[in-house]
PDB file of C-alpha atoms in Angstrom:
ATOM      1  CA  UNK A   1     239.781  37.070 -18.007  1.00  0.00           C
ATOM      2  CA  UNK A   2     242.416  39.946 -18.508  1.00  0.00           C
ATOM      3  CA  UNK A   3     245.204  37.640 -19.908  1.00  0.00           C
ATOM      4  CA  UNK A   4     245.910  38.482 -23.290  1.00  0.00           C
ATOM      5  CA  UNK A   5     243.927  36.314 -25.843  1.00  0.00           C
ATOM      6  CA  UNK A   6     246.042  37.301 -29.135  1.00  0.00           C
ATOM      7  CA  UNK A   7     247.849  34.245 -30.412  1.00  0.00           C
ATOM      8  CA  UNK A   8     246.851  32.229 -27.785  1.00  0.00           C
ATOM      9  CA  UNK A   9     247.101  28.777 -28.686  1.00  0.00           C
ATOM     10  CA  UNK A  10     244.377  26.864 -26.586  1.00  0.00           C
ATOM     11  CA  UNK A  11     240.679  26.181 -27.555  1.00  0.00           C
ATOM     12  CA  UNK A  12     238.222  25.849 -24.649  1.00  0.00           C
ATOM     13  CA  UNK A  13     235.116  26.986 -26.385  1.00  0.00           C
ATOM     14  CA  UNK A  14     231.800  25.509 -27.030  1.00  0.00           C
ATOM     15  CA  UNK A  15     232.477  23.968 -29.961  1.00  0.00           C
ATOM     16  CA  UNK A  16     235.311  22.059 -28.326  1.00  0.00           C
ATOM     17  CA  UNK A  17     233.413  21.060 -25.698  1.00  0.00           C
ATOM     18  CA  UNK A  18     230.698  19.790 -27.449  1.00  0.00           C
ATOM     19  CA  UNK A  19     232.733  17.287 -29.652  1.00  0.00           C
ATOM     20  CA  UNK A  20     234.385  15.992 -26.573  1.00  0.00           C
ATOM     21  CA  UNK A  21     230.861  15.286 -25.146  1.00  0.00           C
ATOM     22  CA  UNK A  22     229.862  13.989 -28.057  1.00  0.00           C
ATOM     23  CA  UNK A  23     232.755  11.292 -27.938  1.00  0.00           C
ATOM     24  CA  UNK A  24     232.100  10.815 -24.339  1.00  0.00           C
ATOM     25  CA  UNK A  25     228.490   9.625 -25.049  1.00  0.00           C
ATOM     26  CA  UNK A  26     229.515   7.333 -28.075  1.00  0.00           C
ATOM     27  CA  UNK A  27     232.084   5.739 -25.981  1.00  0.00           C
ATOM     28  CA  UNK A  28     229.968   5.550 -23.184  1.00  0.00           C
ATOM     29  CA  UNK A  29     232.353   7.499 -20.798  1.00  0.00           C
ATOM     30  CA  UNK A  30     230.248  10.301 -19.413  1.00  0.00           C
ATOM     31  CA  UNK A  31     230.884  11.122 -15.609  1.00  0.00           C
ATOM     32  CA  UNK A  32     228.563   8.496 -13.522  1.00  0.00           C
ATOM     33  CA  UNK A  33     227.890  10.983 -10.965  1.00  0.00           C
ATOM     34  CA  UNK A  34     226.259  13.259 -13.553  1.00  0.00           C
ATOM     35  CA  UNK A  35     223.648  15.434 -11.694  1.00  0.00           C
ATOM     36  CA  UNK A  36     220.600  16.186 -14.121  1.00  0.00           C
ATOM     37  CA  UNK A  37     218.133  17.542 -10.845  1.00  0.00           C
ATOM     38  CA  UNK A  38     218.290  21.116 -12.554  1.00  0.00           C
ATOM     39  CA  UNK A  39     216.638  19.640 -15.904  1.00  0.00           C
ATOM     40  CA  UNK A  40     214.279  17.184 -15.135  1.00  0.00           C
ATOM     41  CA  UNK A  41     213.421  16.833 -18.749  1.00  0.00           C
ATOM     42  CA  UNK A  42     216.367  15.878 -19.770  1.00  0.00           C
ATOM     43  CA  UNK A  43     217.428  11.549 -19.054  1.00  0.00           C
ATOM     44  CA  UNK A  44     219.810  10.828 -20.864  1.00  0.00           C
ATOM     45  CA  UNK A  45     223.158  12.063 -21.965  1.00  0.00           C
ATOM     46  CA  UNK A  46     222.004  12.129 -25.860  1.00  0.00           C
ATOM     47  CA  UNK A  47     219.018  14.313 -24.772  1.00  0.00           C
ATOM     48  CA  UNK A  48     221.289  16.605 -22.918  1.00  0.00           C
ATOM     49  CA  UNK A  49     223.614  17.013 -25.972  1.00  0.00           C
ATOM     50  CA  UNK A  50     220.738  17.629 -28.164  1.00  0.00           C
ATOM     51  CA  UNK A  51     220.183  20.547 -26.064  1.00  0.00           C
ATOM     52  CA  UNK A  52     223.159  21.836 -25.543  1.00  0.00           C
ATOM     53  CA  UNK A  53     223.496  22.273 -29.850  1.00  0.00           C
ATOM     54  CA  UNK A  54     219.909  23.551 -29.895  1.00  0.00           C
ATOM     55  CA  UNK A  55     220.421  26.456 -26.993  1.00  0.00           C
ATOM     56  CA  UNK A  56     224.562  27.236 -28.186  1.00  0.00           C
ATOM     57  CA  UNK A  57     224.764  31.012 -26.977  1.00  0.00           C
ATOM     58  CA  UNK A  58     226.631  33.478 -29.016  1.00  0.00           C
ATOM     59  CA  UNK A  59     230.324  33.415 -27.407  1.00  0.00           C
ATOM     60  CA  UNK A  60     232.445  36.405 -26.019  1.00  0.00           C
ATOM     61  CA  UNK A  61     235.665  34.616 -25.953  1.00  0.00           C
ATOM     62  CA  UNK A  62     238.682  35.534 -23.029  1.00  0.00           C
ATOM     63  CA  UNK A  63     241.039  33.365 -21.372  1.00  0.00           C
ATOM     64  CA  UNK A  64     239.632  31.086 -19.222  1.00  0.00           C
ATOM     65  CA  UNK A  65     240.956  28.205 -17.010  1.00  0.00           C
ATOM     66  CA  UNK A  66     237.735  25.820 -17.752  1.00  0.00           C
ATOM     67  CA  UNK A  67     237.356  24.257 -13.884  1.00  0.00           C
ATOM     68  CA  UNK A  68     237.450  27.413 -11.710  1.00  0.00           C
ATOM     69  CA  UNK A  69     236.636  26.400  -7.872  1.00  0.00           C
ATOM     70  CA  UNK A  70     238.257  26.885  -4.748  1.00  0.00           C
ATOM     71  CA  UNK A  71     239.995  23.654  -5.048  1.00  0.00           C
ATOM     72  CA  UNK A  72     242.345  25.022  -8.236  1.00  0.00           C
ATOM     73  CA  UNK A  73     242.894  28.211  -6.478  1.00  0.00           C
ATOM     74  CA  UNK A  74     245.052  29.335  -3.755  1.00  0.00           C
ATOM     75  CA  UNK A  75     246.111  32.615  -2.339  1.00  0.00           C
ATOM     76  CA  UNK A  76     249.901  33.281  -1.017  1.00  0.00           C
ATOM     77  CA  UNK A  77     249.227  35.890   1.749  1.00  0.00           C
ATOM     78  CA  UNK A  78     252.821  36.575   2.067  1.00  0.00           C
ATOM     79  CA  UNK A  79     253.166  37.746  -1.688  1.00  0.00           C
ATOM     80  CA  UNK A  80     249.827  39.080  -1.882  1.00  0.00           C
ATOM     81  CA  UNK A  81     249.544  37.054  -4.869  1.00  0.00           C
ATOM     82  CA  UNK A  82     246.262  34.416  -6.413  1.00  0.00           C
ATOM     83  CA  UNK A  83     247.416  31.848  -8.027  1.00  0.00           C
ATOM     84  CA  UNK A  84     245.726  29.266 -10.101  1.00  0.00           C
ATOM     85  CA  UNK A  85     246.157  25.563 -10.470  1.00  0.00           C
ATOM     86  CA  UNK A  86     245.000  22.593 -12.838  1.00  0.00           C
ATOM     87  CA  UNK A  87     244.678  24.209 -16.086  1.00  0.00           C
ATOM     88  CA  UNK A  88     244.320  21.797 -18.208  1.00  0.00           C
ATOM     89  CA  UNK A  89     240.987  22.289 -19.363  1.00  0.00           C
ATOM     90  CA  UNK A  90     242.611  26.340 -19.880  1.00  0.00           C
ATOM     91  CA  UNK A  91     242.059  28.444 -23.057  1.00  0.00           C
ATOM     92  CA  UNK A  92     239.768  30.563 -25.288  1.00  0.00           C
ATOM     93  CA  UNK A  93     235.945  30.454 -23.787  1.00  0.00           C
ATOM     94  CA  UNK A  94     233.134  31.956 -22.952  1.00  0.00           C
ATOM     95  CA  UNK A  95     233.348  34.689 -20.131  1.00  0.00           C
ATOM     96  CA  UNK A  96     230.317  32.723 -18.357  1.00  0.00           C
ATOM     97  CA  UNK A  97     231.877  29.497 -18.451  1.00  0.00           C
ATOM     98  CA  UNK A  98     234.695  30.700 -15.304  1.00  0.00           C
ATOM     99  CA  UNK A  99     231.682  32.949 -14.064  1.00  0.00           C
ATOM    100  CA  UNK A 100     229.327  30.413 -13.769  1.00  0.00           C
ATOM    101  CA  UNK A 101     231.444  27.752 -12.099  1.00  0.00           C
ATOM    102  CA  UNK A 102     232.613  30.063  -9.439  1.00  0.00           C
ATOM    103  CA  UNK A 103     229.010  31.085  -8.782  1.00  0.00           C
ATOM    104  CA  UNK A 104     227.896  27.221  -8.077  1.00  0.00           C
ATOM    105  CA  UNK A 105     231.297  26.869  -6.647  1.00  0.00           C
ATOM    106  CA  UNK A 106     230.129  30.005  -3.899  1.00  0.00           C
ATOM    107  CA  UNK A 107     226.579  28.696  -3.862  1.00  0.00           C
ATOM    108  CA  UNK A 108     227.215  24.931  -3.019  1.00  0.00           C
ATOM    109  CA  UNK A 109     230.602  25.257  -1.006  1.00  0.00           C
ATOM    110  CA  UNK A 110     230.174  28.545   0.725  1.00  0.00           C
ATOM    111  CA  UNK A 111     226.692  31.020   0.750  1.00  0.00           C
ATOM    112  CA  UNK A 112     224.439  31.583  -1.987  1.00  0.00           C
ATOM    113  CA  UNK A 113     224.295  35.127  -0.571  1.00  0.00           C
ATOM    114  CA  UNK A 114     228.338  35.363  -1.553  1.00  0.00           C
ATOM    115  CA  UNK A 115     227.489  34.038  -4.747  1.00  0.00           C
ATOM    116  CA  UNK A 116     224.775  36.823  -5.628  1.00  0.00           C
ATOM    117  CA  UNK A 117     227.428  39.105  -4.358  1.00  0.00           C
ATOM    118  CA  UNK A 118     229.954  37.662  -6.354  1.00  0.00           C
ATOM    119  CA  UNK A 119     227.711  38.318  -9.321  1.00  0.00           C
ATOM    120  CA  UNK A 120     226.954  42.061  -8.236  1.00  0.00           C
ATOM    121  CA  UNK A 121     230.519  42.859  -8.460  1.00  0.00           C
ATOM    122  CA  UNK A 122     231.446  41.632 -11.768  1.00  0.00           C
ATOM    123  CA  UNK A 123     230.577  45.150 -13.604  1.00  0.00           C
ATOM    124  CA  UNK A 124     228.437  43.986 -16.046  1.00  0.00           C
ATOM    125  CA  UNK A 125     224.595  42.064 -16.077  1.00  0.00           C
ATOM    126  CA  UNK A 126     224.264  38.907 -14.877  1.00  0.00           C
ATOM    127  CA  UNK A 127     223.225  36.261 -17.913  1.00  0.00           C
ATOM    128  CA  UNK A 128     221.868  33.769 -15.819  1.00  0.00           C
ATOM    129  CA  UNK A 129     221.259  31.694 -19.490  1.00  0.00           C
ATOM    130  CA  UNK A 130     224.384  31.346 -20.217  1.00  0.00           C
ATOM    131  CA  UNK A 131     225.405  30.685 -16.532  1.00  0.00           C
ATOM    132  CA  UNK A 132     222.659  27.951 -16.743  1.00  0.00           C
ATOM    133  CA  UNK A 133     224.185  26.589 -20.378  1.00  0.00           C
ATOM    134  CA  UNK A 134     227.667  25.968 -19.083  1.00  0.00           C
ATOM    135  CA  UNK A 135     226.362  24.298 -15.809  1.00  0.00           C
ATOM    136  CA  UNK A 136     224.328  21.942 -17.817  1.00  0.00           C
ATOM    137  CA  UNK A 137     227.768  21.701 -20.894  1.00  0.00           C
ATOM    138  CA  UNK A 138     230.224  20.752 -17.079  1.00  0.00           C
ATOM    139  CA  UNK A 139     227.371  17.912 -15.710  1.00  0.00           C
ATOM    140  CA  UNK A 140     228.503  14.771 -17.681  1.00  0.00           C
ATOM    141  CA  UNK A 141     232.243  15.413 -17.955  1.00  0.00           C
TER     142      UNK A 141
END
């Protein structure tokens, strides 16, 4: 989230996102491993898009790189360096949209205690709504 965001080039927001889902579900290619347990109200991948346009939080755009789990990371000891992988879902987003998949990434891969931690450290208040929004915008891609 510190790379510079003037000029950049690539969209990654919600309103992106949403038209791509949208085309998904017309075309009938949403993920078939999609994992709706979280919102039990919700059945079908039309329902869950209604949502999503109903509940659209307000957006504090950075740089994001749109899939951020351990798998698309991977740190060089020997540089001291992070580097990141797979960015082709990369590009003006939401701050929560990186935050949120590295929390479920912590949660479900490692401890949810790290990813409450993880969380604690970022500086600012957790918005567990928006967190909650982007988990639900990721489940049928």
């Amino acid at each position: 989230q510190a790379v510079a965001t003037t000029a950049c080039p690539l969209r990654a927001d919600v309103a992106l996102r949403l038209d791509e889902l949208a085309y998904l579900i017309e075309h009938e290619r949403v993920a078939d491993d999609a994992d709706l347990e979280d919102w039990p109200d919700l059945k079908t991948p039309a329902q869950v898009l209604k949502r999503l346009h109903a509940t659209r939080p307000e957006e504090d755009l950075v740089f994001s790189h749109g899939d951020l789990g351990d798998s698309n990371v991977f740190y060089d000891e020997a540089a001291d360096r992070l580097h990141f992988i797979d960015l082709g879902r990369a590009g003006l987003a939401d701050r929560w949209l990186d935050i949120a998949f590295v929390h479920r990434n912590l949660s479900e891969e490692c401890a949810p205690g790290l990813a409450e931690d993880f969380l604690a450290r970022l500086g600012h208040p957790d918005e567990p709504g928006k967190r909650a929004y982007f988990m639900l915008l990721d489940q049928l891609f």
